[in-house]
PDB file of C-alpha atoms in Angstrom:
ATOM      1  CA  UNK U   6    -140.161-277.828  43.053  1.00  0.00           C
ATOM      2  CA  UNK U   7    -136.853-279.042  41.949  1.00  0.00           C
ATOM      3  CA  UNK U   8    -136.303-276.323  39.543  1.00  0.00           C
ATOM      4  CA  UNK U   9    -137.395-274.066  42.243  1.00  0.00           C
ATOM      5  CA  UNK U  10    -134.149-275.072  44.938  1.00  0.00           C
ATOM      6  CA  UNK U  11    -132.025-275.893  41.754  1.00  0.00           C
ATOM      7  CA  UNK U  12    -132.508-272.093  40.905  1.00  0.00           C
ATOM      8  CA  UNK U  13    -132.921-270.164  44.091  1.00  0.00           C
ATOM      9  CA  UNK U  14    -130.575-267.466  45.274  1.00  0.00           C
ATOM     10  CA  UNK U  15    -129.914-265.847  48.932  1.00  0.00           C
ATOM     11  CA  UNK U  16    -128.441-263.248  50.294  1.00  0.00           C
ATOM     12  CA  UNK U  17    -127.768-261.568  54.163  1.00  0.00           C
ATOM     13  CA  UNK U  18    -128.812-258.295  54.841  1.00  0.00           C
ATOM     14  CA  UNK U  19    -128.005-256.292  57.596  1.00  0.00           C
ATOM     15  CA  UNK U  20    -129.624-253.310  58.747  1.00  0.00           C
ATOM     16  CA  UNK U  21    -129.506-250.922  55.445  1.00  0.00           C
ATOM     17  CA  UNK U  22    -126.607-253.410  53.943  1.00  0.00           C
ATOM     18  CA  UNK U  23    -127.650-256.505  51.534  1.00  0.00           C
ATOM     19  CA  UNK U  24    -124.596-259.044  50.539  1.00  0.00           C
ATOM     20  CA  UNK U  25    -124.164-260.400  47.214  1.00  0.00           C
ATOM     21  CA  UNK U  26    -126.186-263.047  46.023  1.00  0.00           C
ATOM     22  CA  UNK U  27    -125.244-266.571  46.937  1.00  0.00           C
ATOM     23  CA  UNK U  28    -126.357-270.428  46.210  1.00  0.00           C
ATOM     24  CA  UNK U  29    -126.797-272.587  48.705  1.00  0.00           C
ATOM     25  CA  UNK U  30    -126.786-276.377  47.654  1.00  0.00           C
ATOM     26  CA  UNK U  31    -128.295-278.287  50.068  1.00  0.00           C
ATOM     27  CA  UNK U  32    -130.921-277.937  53.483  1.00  0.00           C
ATOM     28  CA  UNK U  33    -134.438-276.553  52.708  1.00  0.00           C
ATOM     29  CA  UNK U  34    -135.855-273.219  52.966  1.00  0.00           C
ATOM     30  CA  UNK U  35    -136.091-271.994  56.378  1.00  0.00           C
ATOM     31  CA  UNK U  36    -139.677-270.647  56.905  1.00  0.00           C
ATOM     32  CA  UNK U  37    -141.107-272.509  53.998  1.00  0.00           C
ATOM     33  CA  UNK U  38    -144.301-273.652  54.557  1.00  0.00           C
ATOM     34  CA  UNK U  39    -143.147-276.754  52.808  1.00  0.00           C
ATOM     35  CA  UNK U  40    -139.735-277.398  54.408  1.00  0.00           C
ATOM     36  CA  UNK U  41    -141.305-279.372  57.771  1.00  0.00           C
ATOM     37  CA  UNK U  42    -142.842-281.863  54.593  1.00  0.00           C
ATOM     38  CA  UNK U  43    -140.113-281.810  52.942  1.00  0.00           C
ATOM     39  CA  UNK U  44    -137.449-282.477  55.209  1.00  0.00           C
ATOM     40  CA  UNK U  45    -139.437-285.250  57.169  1.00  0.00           C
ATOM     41  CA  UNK U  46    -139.434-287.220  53.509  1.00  0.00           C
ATOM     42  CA  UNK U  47    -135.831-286.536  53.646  1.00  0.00           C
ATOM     43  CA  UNK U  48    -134.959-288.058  57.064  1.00  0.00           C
ATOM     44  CA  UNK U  49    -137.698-290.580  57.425  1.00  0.00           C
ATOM     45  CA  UNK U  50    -135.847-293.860  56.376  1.00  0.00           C
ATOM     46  CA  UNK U  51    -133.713-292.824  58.917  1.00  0.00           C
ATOM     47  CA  UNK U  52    -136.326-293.284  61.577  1.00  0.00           C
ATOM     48  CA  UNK U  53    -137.131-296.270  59.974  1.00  0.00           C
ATOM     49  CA  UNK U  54    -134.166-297.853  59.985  1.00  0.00           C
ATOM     50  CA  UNK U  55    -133.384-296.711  63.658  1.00  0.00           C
ATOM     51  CA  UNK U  56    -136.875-298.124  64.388  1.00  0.00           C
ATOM     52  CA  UNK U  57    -136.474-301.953  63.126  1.00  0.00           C
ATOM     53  CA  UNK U  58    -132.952-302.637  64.620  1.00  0.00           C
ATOM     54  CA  UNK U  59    -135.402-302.927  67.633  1.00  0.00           C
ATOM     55  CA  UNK U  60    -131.789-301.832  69.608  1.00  0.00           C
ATOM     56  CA  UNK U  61    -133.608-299.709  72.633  1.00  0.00           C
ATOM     57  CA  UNK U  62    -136.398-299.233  75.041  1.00  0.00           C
ATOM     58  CA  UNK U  63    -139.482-300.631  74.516  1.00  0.00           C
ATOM     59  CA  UNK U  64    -143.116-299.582  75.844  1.00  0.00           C
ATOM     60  CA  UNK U  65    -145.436-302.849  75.437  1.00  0.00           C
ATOM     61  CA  UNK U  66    -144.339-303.842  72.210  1.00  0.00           C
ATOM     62  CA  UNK U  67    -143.369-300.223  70.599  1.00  0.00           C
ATOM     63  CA  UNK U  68    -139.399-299.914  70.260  1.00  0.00           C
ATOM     64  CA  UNK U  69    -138.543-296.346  71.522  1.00  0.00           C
ATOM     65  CA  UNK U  70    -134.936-295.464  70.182  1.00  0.00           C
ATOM     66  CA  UNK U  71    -135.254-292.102  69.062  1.00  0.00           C
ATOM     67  CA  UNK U  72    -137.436-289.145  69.398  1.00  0.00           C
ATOM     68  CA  UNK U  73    -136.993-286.671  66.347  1.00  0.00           C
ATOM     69  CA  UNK U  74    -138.412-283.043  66.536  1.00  0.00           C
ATOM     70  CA  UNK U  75    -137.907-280.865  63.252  1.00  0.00           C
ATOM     71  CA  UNK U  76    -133.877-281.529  62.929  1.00  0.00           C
ATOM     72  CA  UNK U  77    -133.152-282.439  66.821  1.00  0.00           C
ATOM     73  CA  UNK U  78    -132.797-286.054  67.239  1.00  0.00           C
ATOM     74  CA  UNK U  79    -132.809-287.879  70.523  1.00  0.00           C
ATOM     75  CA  UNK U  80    -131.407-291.169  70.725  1.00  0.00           C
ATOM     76  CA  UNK U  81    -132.580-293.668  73.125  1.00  0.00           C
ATOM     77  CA  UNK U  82    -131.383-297.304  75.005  1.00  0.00           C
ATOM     78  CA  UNK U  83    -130.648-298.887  78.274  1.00  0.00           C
ATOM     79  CA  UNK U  84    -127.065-299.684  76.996  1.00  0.00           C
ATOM     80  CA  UNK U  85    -124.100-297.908  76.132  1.00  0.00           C
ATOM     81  CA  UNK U  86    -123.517-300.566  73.525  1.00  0.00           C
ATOM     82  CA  UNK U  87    -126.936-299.804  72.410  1.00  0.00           C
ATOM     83  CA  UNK U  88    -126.525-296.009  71.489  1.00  0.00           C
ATOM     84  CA  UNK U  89    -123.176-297.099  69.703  1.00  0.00           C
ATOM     85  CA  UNK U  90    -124.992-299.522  67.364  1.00  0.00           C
ATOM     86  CA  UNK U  91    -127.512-296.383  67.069  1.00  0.00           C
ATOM     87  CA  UNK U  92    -124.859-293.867  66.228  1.00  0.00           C
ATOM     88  CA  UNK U  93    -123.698-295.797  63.571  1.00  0.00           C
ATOM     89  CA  UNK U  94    -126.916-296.312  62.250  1.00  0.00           C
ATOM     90  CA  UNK U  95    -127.126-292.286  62.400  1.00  0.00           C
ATOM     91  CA  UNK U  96    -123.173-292.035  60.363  1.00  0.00           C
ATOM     92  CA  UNK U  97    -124.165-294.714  58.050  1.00  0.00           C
ATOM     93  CA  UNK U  98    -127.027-292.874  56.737  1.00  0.00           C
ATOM     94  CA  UNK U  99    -125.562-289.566  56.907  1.00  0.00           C
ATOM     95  CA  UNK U 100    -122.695-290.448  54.531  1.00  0.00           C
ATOM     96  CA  UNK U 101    -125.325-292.104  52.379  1.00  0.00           C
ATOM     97  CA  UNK U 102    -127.804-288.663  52.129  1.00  0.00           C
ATOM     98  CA  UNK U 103    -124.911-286.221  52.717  1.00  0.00           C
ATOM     99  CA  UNK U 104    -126.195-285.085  55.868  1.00  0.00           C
ATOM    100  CA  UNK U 105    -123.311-284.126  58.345  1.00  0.00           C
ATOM    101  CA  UNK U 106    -124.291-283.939  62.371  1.00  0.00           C
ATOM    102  CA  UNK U 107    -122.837-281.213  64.639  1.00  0.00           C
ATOM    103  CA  UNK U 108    -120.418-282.511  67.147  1.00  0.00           C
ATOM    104  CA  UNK U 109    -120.015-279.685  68.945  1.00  0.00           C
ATOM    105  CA  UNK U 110    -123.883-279.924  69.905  1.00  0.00           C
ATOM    106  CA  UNK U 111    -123.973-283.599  70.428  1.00  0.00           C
ATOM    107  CA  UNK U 112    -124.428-284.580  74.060  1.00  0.00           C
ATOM    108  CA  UNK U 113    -124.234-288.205  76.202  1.00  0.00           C
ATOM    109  CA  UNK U 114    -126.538-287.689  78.797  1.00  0.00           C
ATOM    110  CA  UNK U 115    -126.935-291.153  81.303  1.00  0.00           C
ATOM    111  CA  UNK U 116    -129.664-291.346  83.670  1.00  0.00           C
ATOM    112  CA  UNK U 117    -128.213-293.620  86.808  1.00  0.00           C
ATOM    113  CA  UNK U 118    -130.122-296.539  88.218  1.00  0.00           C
ATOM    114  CA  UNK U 119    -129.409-295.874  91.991  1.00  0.00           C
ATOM    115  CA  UNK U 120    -125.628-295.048  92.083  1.00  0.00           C
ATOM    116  CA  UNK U 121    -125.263-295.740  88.531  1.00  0.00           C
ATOM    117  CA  UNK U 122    -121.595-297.068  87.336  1.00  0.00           C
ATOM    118  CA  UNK U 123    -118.981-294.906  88.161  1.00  0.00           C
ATOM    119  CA  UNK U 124    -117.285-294.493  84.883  1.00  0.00           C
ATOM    120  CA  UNK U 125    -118.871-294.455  81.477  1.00  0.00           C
ATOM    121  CA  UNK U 126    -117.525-295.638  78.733  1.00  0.00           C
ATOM    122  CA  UNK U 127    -116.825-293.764  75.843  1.00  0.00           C
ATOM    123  CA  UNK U 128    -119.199-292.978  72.475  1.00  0.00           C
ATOM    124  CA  UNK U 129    -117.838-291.814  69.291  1.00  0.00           C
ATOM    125  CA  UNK U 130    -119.592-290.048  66.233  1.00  0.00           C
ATOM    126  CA  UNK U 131    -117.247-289.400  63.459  1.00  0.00           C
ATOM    127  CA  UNK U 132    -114.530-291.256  65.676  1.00  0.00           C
ATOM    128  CA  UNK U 133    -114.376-288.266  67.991  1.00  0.00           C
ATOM    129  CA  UNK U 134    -116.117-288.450  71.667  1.00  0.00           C
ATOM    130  CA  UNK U 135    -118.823-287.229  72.711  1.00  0.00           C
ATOM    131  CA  UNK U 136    -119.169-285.129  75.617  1.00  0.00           C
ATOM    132  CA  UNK U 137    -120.991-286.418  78.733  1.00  0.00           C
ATOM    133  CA  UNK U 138    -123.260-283.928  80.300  1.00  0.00           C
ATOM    134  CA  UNK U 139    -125.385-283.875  83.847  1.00  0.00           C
ATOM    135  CA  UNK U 140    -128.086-282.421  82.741  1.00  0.00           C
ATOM    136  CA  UNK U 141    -129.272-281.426  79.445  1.00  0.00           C
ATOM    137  CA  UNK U 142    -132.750-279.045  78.212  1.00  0.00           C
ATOM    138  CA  UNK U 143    -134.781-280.880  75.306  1.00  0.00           C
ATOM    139  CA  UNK U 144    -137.943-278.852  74.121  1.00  0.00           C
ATOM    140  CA  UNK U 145    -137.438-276.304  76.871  1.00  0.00           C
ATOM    141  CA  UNK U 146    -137.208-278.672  79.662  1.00  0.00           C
ATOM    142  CA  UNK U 147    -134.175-279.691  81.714  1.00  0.00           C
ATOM    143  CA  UNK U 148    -133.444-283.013  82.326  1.00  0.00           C
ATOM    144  CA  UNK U 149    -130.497-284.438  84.613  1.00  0.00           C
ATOM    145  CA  UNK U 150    -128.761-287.612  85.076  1.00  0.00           C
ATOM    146  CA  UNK U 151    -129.981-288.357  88.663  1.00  0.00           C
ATOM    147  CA  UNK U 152    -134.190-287.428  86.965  1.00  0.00           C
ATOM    148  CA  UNK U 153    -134.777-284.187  89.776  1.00  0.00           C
ATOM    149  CA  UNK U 154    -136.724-281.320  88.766  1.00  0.00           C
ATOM    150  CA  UNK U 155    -134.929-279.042  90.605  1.00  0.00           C
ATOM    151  CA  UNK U 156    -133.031-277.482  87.763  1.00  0.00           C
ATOM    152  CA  UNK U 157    -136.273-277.249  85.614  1.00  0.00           C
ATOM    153  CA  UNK U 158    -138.372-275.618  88.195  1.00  0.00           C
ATOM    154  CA  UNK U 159    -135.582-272.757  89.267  1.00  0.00           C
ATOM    155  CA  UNK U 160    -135.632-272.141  85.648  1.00  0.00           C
ATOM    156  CA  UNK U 161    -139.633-271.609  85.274  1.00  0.00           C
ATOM    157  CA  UNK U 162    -139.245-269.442  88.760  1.00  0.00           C
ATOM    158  CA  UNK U 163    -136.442-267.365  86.824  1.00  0.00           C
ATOM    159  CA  UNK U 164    -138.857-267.126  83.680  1.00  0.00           C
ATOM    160  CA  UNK U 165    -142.204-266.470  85.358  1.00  0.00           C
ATOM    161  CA  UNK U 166    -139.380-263.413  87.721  1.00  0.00           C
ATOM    162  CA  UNK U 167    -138.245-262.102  84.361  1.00  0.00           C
ATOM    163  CA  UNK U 168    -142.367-261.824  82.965  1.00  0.00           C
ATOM    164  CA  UNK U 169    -143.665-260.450  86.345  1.00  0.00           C
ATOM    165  CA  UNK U 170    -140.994-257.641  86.692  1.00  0.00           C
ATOM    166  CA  UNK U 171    -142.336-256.549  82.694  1.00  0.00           C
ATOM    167  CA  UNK U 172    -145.234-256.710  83.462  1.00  0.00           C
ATOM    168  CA  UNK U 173    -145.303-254.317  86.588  1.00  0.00           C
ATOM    169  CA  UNK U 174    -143.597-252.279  84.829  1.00  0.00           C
ATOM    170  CA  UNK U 175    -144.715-251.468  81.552  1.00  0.00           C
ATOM    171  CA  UNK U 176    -148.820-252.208  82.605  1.00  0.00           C
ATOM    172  CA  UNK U 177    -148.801-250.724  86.182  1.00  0.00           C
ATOM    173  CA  UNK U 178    -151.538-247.596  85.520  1.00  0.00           C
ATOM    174  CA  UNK U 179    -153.956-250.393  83.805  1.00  0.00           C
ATOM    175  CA  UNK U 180    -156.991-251.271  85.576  1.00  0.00           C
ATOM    176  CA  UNK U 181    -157.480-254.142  87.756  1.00  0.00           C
ATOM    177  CA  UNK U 182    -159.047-256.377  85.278  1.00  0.00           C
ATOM    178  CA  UNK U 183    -156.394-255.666  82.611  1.00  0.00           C
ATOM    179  CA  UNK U 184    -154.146-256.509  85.297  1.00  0.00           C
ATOM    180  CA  UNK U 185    -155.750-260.123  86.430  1.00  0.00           C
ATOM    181  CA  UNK U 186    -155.914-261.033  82.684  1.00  0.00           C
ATOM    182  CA  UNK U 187    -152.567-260.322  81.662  1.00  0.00           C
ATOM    183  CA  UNK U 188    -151.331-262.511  85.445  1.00  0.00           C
ATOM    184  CA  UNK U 189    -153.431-265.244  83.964  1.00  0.00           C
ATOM    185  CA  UNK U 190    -151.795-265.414  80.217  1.00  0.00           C
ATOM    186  CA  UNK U 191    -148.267-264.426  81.364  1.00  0.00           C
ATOM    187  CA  UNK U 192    -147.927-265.955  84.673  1.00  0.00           C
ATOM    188  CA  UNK U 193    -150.187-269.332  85.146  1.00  0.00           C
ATOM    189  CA  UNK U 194    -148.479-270.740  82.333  1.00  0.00           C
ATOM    190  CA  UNK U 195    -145.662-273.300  84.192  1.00  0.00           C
ATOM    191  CA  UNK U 196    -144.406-274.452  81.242  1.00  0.00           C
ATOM    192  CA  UNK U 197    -144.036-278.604  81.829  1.00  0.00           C
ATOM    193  CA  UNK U 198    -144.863-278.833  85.480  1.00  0.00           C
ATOM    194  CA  UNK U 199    -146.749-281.642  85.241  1.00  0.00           C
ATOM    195  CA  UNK U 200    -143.275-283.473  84.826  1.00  0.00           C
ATOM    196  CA  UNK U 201    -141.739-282.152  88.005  1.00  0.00           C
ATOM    197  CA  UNK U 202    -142.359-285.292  90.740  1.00  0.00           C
ATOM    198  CA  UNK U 203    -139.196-285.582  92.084  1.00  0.00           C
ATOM    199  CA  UNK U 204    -137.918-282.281  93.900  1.00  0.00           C
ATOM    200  CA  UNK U 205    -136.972-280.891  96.972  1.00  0.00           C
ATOM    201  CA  UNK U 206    -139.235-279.366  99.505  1.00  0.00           C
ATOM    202  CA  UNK U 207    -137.672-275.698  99.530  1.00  0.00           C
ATOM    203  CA  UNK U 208    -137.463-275.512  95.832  1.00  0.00           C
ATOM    204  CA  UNK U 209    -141.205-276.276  95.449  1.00  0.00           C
ATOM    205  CA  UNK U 210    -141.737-273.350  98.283  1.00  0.00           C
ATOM    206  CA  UNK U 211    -139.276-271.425  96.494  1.00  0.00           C
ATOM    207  CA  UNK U 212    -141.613-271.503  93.668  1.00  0.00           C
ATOM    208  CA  UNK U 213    -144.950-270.725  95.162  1.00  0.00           C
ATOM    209  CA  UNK U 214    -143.094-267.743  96.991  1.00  0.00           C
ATOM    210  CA  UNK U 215    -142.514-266.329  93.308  1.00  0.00           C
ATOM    211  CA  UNK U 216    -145.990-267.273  91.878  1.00  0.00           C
ATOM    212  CA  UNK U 217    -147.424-265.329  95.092  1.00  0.00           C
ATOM    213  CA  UNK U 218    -145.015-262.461  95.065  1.00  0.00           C
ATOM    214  CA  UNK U 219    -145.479-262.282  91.370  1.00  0.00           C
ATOM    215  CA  UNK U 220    -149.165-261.453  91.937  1.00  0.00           C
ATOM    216  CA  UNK U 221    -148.174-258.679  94.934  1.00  0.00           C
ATOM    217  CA  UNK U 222    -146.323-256.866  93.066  1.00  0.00           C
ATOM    218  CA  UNK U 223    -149.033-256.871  89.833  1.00  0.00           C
ATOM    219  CA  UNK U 224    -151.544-256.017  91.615  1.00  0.00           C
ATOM    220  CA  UNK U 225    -149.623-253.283  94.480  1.00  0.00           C
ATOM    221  CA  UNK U 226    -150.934-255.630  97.577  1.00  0.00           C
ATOM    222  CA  UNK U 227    -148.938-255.364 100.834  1.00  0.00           C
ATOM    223  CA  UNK U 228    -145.727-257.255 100.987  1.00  0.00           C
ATOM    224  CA  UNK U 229    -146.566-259.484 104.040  1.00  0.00           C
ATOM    225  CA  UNK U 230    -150.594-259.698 102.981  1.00  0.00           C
ATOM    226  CA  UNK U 231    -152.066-262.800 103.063  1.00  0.00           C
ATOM    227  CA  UNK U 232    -151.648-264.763  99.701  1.00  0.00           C
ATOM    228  CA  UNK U 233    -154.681-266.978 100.156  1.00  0.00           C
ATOM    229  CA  UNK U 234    -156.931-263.957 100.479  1.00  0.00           C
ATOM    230  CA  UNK U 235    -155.635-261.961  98.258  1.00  0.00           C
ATOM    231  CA  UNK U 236    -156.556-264.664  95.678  1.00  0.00           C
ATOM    232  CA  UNK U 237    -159.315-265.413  96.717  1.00  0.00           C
ATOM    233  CA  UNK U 238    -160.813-261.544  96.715  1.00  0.00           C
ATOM    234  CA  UNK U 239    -159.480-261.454  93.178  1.00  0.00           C
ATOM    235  CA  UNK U 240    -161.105-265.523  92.415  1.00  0.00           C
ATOM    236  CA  UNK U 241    -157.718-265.770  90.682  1.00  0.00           C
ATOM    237  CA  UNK U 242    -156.341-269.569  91.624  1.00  0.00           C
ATOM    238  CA  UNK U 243    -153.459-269.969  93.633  1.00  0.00           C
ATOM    239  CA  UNK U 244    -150.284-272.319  93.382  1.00  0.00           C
ATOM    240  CA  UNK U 245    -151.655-274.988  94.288  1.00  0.00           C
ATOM    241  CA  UNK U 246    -154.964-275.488  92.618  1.00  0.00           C
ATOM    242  CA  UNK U 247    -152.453-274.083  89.610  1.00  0.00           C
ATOM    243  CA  UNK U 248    -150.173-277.520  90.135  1.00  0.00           C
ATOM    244  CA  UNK U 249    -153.669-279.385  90.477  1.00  0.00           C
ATOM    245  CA  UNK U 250    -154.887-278.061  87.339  1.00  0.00           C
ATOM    246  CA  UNK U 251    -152.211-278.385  85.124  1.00  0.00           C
ATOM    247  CA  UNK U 252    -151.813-282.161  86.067  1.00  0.00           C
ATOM    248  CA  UNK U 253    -155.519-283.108  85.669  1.00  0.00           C
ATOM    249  CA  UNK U 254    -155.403-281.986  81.929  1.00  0.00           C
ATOM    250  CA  UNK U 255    -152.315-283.033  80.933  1.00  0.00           C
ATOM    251  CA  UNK U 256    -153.601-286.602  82.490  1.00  0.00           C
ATOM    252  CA  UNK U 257    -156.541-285.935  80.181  1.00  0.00           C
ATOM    253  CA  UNK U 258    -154.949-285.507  76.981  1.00  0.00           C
ATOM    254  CA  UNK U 259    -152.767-288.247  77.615  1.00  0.00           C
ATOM    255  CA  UNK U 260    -156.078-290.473  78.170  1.00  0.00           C
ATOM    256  CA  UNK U 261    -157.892-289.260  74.918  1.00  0.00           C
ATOM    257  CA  UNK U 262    -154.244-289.481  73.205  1.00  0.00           C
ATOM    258  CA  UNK U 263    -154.068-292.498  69.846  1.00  0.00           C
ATOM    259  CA  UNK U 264    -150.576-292.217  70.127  1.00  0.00           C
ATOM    260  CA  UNK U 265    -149.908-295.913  71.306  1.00  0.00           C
ATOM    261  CA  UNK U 266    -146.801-294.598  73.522  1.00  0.00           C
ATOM    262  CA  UNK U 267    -148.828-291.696  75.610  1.00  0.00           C
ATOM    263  CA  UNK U 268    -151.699-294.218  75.666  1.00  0.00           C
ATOM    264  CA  UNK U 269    -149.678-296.889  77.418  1.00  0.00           C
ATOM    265  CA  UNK U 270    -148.248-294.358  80.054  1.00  0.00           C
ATOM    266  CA  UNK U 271    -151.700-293.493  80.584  1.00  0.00           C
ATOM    267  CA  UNK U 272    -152.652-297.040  81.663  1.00  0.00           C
ATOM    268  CA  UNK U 273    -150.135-297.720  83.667  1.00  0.00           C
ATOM    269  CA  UNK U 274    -151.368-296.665  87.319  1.00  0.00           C
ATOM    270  CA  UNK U 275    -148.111-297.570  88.764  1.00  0.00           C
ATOM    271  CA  UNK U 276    -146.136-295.022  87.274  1.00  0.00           C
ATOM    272  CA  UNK U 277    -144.369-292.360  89.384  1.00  0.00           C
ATOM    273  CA  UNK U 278    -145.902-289.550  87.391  1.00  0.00           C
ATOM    274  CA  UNK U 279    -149.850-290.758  87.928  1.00  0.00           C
ATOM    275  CA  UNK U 280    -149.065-291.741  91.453  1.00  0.00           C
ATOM    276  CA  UNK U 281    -147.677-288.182  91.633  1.00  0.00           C
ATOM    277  CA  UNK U 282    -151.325-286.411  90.512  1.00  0.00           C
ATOM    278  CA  UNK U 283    -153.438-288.637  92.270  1.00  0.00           C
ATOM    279  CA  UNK U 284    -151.486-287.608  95.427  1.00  0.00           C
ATOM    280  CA  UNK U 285    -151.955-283.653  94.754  1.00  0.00           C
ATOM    281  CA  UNK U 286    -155.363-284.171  94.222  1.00  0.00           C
ATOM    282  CA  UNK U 287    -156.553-286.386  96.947  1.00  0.00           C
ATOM    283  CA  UNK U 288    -154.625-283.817  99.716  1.00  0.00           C
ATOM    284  CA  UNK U 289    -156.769-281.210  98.205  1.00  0.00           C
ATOM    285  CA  UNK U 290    -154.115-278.630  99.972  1.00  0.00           C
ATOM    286  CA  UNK U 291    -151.143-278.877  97.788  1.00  0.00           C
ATOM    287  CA  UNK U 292    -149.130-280.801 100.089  1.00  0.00           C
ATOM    288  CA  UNK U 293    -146.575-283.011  98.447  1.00  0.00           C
ATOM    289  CA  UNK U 294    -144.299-284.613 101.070  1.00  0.00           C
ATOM    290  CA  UNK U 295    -144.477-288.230  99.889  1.00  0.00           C
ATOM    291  CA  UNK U 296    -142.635-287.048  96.150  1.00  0.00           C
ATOM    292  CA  UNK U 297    -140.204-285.083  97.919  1.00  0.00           C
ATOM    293  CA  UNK U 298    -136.486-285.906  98.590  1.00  0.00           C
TER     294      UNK U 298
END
């Protein structure tokens, strides 16, 4: 394997055009099936080192500093202090393993207890500042400093828009079935929903106007039809038993979870987001004043 990246050679090719040949000395092959292997051996003691300074939050007795997905890194703590002893940590160990981290897409993000302070001090990697951000999308989801879904849920009703208008259009002489199926896999999806508990009430209604209007157009119904019956002629759920849905498995997997973090949250019946899906699901009828600001 070593002879294999001592000896490998690249090139770019663009439409009919192919570049030269090229080395490139470091990072691992992008597609590999063993690069995800590879490169977690490579930035493991890392974690590991991040882990025991036991600087950062802490769920039961599991220290939560950073959260590491292929070669994003999140870093974690309640302190601004704290995430400076972490980012030096992080340039310690990149000077060590010649690993070099993008400033340019390095972000401060602080969530505010209640007002929050009004000034935050500053954090340097590679003595240059970071830049502070309101709001910030990990793993597809947005997340801002005041912890509303707002932002997340306009951009799922701007997604599931963008798939309904395709659809319509390139499927609209397919049958009826054809039509319900493809609603289902494109257009139930709501991708992290069971996050959003914090929201206002029009941008919630916003959303259920687009999940209904979405199925209208599919499907050729009246504009002004009702959207309960329509659904229920077609046995295709609505929003709401949608929301319900998507809540009561993601509660599930985070029940029958080993990892010792999901596990605890799943315990803990005084959390905001369990609170949250008992509430939808007791109401029956989607209603979700109590969550709403």
């Amino acid at each position: 394997m070593r002879f294999w990246y001592e000896n490998q050679n690249n090139c770019v090719r663009w439409g009919d055009t192919t570049s030269n040949n090229f080395r490139l000395d470091c990072g691992v092959r992008q597609g590999g099936l063993t690069s995800p292997d590879l490169f977690n051996l490579y930035i493991n003691d890392l974690i590991e080192e991040l882990r025991s300074s036991r600087i950062g939050y802490h769920v039961g007795n599991v220290c939560i500093n950073n959260l590491s997905y292929a070669d994003d890194m999140v870093l974690l703590s309640p302190s601004i202090n704290g995430i400076r002893k972490l980012l030096s940590i992080c340039e310690r160990y990149s000077k060590l393993h010649g690993l070099k981290y993008n400033i340019k897409k390095t972000e401060l993000l602080v969530f505010r207890a209640g007002k929050g302070p009004e000034k935050v001090l500053p954090v340097y990697l590679y003595e240059t500042p970071v830049r502070v951000v309101a709001s910030f999308k990990y793993l597809g989801h947005v997340l801002t400093d005041r912890l509303t879904d707002d932002e997340d849920m306009e951009r799922e009703r701007r997604a599931l828009a963008i798939r309904c208008n395709m659809l319509a259009r390139r499927f609209a002489k397919c049958s009826k079935d054809v039509k319900i199926t493809l609603f289902r896999a494109f257009c139930q999806c709501f991708y992290t929903c069971p996050l959003w508990v914090k929201f206002t009430k029009r941008t919630f209604g916003v959303l259920r106007v687009q999940y209904n209007d979405a199925f209208r157009i599919l499907m050729r119904h009246p504009r002004f039809c009702s959207a309960k019956g329509m659904f229920a002629e077609e046995r295709v759920p609505d929003f709401f038993a949608i929301m319900r849905s998507r809540a009561a498995s993601f509660w599930t997997r985070l029940q029958n979870s080993s990892n010792t973090i999901l596990k605890r949250v799943a315990d803990d019946f005084d959390n905001v987001f369990i609170k949250h899906w008992s509430l939808m699901h007791r109401r029956g009828n989607g209603k979700v004043r109590r969550y709403l600001i």
